[in-house]
Coordinates of N, CA, C and O in Angstrom, one line a residue:
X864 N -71.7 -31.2 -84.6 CA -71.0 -31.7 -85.8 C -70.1 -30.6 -86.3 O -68.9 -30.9 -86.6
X865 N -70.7 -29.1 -86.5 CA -69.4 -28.0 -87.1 C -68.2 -28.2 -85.9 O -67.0 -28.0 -86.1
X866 N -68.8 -28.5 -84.6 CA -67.6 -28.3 -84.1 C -65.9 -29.9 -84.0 O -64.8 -30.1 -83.4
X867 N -66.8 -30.6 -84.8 CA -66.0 -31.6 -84.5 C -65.3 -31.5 -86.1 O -64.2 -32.1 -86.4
X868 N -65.9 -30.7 -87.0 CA -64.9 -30.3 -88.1 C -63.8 -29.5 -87.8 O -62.6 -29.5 -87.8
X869 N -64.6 -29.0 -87.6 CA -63.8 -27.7 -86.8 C -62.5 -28.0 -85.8 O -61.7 -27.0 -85.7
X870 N -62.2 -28.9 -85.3 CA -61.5 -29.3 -84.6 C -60.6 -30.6 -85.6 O -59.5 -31.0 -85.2
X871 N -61.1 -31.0 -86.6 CA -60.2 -32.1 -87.3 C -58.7 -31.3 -87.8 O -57.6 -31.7 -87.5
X872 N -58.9 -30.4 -88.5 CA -58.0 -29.6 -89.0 C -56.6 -29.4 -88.0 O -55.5 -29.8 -88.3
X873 N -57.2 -28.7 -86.4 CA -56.4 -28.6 -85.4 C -56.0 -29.5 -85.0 O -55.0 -29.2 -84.3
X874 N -56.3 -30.9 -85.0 CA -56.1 -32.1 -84.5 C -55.1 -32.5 -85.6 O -54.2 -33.3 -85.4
X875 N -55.3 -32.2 -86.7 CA -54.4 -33.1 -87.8 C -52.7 -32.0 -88.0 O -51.6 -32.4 -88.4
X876 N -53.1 -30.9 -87.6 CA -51.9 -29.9 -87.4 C -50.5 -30.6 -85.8 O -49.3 -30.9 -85.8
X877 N -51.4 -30.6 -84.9 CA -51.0 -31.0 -83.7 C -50.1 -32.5 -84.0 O -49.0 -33.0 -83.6
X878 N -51.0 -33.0 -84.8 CA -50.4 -34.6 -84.9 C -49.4 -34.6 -86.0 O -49.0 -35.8 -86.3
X879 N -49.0 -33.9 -86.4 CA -48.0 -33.6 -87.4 C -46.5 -33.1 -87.0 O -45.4 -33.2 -87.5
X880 N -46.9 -32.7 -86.0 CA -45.8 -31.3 -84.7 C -44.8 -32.7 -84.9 O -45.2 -33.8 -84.6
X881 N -43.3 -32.3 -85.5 CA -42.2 -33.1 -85.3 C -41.1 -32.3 -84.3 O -41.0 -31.0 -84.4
X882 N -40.5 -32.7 -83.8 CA -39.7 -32.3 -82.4 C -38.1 -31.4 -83.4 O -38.0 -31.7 -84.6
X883 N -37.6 -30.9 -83.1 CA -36.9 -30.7 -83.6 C -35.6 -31.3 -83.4 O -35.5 -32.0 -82.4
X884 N -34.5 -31.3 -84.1 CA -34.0 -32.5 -84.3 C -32.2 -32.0 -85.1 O -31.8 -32.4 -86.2
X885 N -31.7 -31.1 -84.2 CA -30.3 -30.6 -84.7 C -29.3 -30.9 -84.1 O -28.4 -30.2 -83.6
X886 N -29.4 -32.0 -84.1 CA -28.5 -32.9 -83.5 C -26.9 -32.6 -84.0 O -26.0 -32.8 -83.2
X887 N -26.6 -32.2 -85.2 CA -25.7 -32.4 -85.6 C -24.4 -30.7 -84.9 O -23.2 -30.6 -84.6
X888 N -25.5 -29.9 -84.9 CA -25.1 -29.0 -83.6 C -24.3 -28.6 -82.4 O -23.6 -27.6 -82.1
X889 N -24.6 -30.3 -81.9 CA -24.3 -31.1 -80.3 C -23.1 -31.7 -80.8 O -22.4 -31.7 -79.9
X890 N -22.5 -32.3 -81.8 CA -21.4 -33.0 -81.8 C -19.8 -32.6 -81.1 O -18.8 -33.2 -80.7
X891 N -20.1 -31.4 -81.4 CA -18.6 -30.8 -80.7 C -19.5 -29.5 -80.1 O -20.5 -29.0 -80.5
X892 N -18.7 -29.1 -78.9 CA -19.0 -28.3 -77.8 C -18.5 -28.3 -76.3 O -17.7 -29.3 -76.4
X893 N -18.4 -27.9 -75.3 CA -18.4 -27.8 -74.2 C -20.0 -27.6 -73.8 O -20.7 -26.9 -74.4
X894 N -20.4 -28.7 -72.4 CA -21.4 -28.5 -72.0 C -21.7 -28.8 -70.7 O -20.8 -29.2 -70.0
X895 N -22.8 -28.7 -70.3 CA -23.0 -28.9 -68.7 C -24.6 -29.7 -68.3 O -25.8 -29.4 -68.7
X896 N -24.2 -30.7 -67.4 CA -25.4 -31.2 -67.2 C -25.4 -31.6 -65.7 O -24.5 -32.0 -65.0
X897 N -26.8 -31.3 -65.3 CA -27.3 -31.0 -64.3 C -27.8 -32.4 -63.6 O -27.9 -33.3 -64.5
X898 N -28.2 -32.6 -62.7 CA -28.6 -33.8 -62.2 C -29.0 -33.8 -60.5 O -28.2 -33.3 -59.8
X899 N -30.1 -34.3 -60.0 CA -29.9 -34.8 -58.6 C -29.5 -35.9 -58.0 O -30.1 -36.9 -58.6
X900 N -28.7 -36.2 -56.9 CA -28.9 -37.6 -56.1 C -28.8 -37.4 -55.1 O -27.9 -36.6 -54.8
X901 N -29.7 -38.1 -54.1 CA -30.3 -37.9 -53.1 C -30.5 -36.5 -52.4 O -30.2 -36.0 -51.4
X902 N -31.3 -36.0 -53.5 CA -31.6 -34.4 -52.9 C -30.6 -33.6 -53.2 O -30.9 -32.4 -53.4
X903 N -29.0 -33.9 -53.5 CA -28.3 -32.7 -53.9 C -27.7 -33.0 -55.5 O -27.4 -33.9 -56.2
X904 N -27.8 -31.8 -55.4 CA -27.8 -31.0 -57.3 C -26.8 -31.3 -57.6 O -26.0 -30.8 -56.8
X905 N -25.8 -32.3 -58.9 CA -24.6 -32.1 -59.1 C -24.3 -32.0 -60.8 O -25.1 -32.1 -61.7
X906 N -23.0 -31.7 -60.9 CA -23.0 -30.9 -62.2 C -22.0 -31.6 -62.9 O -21.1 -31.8 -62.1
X907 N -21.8 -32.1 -63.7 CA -21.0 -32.3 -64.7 C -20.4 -31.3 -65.7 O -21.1 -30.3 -65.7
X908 N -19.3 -31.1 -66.8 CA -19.1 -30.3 -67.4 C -18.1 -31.2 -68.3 O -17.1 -31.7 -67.8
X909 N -18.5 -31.6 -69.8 CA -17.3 -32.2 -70.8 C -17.7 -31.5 -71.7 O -18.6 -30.7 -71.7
X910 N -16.5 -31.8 -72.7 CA -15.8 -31.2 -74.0 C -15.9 -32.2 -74.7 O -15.4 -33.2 -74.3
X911 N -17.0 -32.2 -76.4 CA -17.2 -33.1 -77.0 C -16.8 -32.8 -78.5 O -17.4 -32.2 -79.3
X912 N -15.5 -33.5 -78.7 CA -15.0 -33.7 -80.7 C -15.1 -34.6 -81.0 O -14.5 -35.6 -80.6
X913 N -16.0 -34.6 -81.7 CA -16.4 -35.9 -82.8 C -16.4 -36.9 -82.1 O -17.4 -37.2 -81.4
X914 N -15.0 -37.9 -82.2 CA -14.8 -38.7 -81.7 C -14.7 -39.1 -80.0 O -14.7 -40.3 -79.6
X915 N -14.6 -38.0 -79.2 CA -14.3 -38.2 -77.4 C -14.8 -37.2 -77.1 O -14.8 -36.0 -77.6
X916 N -15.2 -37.8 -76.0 CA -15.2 -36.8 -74.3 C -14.8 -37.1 -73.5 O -14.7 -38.2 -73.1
X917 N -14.1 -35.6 -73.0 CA -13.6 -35.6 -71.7 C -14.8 -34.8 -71.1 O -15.4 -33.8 -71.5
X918 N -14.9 -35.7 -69.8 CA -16.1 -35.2 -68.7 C -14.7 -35.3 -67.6 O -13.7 -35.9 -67.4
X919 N -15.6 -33.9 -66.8 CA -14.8 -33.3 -65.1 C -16.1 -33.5 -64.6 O -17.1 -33.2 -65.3
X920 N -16.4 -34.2 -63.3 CA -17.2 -34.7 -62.4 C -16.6 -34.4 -60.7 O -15.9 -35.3 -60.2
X921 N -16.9 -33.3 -60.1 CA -16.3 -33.8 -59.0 C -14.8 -33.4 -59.0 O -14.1 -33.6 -57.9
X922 N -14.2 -32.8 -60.0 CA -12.8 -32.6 -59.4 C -12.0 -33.6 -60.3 O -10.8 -33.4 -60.3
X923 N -12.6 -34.6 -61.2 CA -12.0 -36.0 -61.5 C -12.3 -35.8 -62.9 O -13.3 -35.3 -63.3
X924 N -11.4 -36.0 -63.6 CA -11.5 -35.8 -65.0 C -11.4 -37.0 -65.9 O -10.5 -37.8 -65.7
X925 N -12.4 -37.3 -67.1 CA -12.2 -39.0 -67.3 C -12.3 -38.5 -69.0 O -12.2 -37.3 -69.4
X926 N -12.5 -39.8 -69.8 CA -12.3 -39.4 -71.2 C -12.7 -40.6 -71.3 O -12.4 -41.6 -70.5
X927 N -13.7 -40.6 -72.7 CA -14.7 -41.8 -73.4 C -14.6 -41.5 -74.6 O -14.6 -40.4 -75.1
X928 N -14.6 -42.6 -75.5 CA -14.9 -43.1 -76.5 C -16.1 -42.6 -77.6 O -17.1 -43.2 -77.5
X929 N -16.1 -42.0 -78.3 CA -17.6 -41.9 -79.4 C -17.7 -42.3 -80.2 O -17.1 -41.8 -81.2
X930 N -18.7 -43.8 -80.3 CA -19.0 -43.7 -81.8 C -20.2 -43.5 -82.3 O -21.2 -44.0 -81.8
X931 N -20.2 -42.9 -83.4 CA -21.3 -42.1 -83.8 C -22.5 -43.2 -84.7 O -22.2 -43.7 -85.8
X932 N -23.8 -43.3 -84.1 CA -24.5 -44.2 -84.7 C -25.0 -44.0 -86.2 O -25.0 -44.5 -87.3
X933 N -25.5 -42.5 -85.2 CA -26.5 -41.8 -86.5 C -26.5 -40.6 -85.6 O -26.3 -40.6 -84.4
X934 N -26.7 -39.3 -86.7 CA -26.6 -37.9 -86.5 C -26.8 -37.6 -84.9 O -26.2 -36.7 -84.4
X935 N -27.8 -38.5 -84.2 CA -28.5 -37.8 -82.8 C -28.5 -39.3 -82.0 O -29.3 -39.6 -81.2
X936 N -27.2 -40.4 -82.6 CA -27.1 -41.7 -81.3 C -25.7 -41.5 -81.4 O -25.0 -41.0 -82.3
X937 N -25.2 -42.1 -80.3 CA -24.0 -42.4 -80.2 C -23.5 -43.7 -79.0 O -24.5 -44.2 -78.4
X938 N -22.1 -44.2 -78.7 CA -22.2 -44.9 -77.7 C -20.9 -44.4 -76.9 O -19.9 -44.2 -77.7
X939 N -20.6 -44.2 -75.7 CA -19.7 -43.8 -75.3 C -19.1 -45.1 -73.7 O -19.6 -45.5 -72.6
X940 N -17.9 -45.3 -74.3 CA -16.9 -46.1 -73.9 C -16.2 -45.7 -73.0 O -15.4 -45.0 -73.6
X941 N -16.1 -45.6 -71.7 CA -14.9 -44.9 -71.2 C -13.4 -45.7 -71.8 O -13.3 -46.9 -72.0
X942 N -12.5 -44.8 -71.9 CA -11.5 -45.3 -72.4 C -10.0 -45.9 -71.0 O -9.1 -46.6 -71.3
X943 N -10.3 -45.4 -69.6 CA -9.8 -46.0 -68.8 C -10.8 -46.4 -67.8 O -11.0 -45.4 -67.1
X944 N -11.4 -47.4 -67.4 CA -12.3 -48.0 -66.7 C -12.0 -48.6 -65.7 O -11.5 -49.7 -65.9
X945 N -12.2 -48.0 -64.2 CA -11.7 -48.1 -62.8 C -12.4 -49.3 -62.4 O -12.1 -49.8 -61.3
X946 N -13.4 -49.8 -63.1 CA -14.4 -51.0 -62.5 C -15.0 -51.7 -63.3 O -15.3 -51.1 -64.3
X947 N -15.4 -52.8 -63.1 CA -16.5 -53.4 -64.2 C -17.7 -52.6 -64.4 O -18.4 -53.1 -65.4
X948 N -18.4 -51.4 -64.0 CA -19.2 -50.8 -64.0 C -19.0 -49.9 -65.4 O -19.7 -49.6 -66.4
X949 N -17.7 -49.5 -65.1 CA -17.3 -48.1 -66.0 C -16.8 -49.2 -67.1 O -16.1 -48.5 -67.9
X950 N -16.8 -50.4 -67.3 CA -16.4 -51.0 -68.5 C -17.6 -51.3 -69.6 O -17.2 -51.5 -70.8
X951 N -18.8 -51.3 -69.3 CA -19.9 -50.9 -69.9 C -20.0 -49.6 -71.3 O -19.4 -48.5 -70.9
X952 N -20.3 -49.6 -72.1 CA -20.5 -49.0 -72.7 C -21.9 -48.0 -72.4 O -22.6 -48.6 -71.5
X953 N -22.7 -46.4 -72.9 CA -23.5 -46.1 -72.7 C -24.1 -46.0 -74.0 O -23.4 -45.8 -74.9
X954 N -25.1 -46.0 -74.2 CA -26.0 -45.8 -75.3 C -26.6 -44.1 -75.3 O -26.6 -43.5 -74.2
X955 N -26.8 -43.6 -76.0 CA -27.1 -42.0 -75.9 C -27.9 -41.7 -77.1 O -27.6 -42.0 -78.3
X956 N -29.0 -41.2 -76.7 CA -29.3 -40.7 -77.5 C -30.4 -39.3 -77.8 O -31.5 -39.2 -77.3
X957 N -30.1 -38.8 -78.3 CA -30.8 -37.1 -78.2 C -32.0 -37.3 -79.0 O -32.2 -38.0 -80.0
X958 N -32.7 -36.6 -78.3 CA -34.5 -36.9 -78.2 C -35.0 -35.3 -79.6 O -35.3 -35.3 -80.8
X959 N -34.8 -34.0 -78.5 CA -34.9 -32.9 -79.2 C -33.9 -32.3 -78.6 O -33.4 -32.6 -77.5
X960 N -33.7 -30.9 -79.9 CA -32.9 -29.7 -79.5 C -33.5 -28.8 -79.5 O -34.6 -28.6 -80.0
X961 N -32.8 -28.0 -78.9 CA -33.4 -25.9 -79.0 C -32.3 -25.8 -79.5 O -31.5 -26.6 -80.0
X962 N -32.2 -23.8 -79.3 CA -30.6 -23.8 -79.5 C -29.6 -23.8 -78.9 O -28.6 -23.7 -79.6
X963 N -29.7 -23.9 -77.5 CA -28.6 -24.0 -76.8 C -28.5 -25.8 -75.7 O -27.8 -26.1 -74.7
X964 N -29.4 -26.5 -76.3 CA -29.6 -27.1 -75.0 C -30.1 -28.5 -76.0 O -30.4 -28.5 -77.2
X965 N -30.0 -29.6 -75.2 CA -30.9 -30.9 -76.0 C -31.2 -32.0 -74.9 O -30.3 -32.4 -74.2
X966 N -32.5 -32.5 -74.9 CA -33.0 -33.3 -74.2 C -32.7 -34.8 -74.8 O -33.1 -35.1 -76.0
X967 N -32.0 -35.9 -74.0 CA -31.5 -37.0 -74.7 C -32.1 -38.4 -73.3 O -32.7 -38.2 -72.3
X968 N -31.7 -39.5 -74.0 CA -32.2 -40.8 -72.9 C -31.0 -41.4 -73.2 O -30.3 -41.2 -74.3
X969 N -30.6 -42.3 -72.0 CA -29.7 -42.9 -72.0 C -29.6 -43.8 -70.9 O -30.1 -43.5 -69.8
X970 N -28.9 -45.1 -71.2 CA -28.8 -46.1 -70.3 C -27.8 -47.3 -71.0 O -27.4 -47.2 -72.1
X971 N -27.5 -48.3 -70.1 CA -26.7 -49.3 -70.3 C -26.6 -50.0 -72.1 O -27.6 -50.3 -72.8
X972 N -25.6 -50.0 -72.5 CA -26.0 -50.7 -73.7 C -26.5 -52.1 -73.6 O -26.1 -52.7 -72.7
X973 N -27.6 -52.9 -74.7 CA -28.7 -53.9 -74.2 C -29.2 -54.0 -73.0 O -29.6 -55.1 -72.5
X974 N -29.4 -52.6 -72.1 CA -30.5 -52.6 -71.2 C -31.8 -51.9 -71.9 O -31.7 -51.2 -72.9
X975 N -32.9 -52.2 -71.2 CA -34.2 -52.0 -71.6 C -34.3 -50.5 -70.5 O -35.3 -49.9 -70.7
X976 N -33.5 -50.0 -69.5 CA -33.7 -49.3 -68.2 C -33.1 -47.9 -69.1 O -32.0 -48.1 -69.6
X977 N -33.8 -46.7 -69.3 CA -33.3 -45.8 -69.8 C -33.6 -44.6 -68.7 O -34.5 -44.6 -67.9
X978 N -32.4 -43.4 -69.1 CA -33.1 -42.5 -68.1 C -32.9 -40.9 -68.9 O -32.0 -40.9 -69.9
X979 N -33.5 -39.7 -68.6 CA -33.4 -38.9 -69.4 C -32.9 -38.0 -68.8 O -32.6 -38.2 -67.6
X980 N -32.5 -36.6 -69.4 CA -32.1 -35.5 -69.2 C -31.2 -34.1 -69.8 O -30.0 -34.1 -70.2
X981 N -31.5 -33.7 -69.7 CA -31.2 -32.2 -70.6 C -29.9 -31.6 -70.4 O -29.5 -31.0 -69.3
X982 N -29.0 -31.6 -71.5 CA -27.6 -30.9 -71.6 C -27.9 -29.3 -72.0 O -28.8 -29.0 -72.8
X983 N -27.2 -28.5 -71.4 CA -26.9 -27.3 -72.0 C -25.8 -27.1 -72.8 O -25.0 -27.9 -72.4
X984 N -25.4 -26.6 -73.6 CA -24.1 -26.0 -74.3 C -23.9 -24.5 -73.9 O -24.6 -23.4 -74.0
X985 N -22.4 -24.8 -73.2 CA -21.9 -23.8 -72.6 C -20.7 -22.9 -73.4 O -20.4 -21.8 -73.0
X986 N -20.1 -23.6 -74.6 CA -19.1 -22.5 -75.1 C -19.1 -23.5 -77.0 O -18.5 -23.1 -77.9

């Protein structure tokens, strides 16, 4: 019994732990995000004001759309779309931050299929 008191306190601390959440941070920056497919590592690097990003991928430089949902969602539009794929909008949204870096999910807008992964800020 002392030890299951004893334990409520730490359990009610633990359950309290909120993520941090400085999203507002992330809105303008240069950054870089990391990724695999099929086994090889590739990198991304965009430049984010307010309203757009320009992402370099590869050599290829593109530019999207931002609109801002709320402090830590947004949705990003590319603004010249090479295919019906890239005519889609993305949903985004940042999970937690540190201070150089933020873990976010993202996937198709009105898809249920999300996927995650961690940006750094590089300048």
């Amino acid at each position: 019994m002392k030890k299951i008191i004893f334990l409520l306190p730490l359990l009610a601390l633990v359950s309290c732990y909120d993520a941090e959440h400085n999203c507002k941070d992330f809105k303008t920056g240069k950054f870089k995000f990391e990724f695999e497919v099929n086994g090889v590592k590739k990198t991304t690097v965009f430049e984010r004001k307010d309203d757009i990003e320009i992402e370099t991928f590869e050599g290829k430089t593109d530019t999207s759309a931002i609109r801002w949902v709320s402090d830590c969602e947004y949705i990003l539009q590319k603004k010249h779309p090479k295919n019906m794929a890239e005519e889609k909008a993305i949903s985004m949204k940042i999970l937690t931050t540190s201070k150089d870096s933020y873990t976010f999910e993202f996937g198709m807008v009105g898809s249920d299929e999300k996927q995650r992964g961690t940006v750094f800020k590089i300048d």
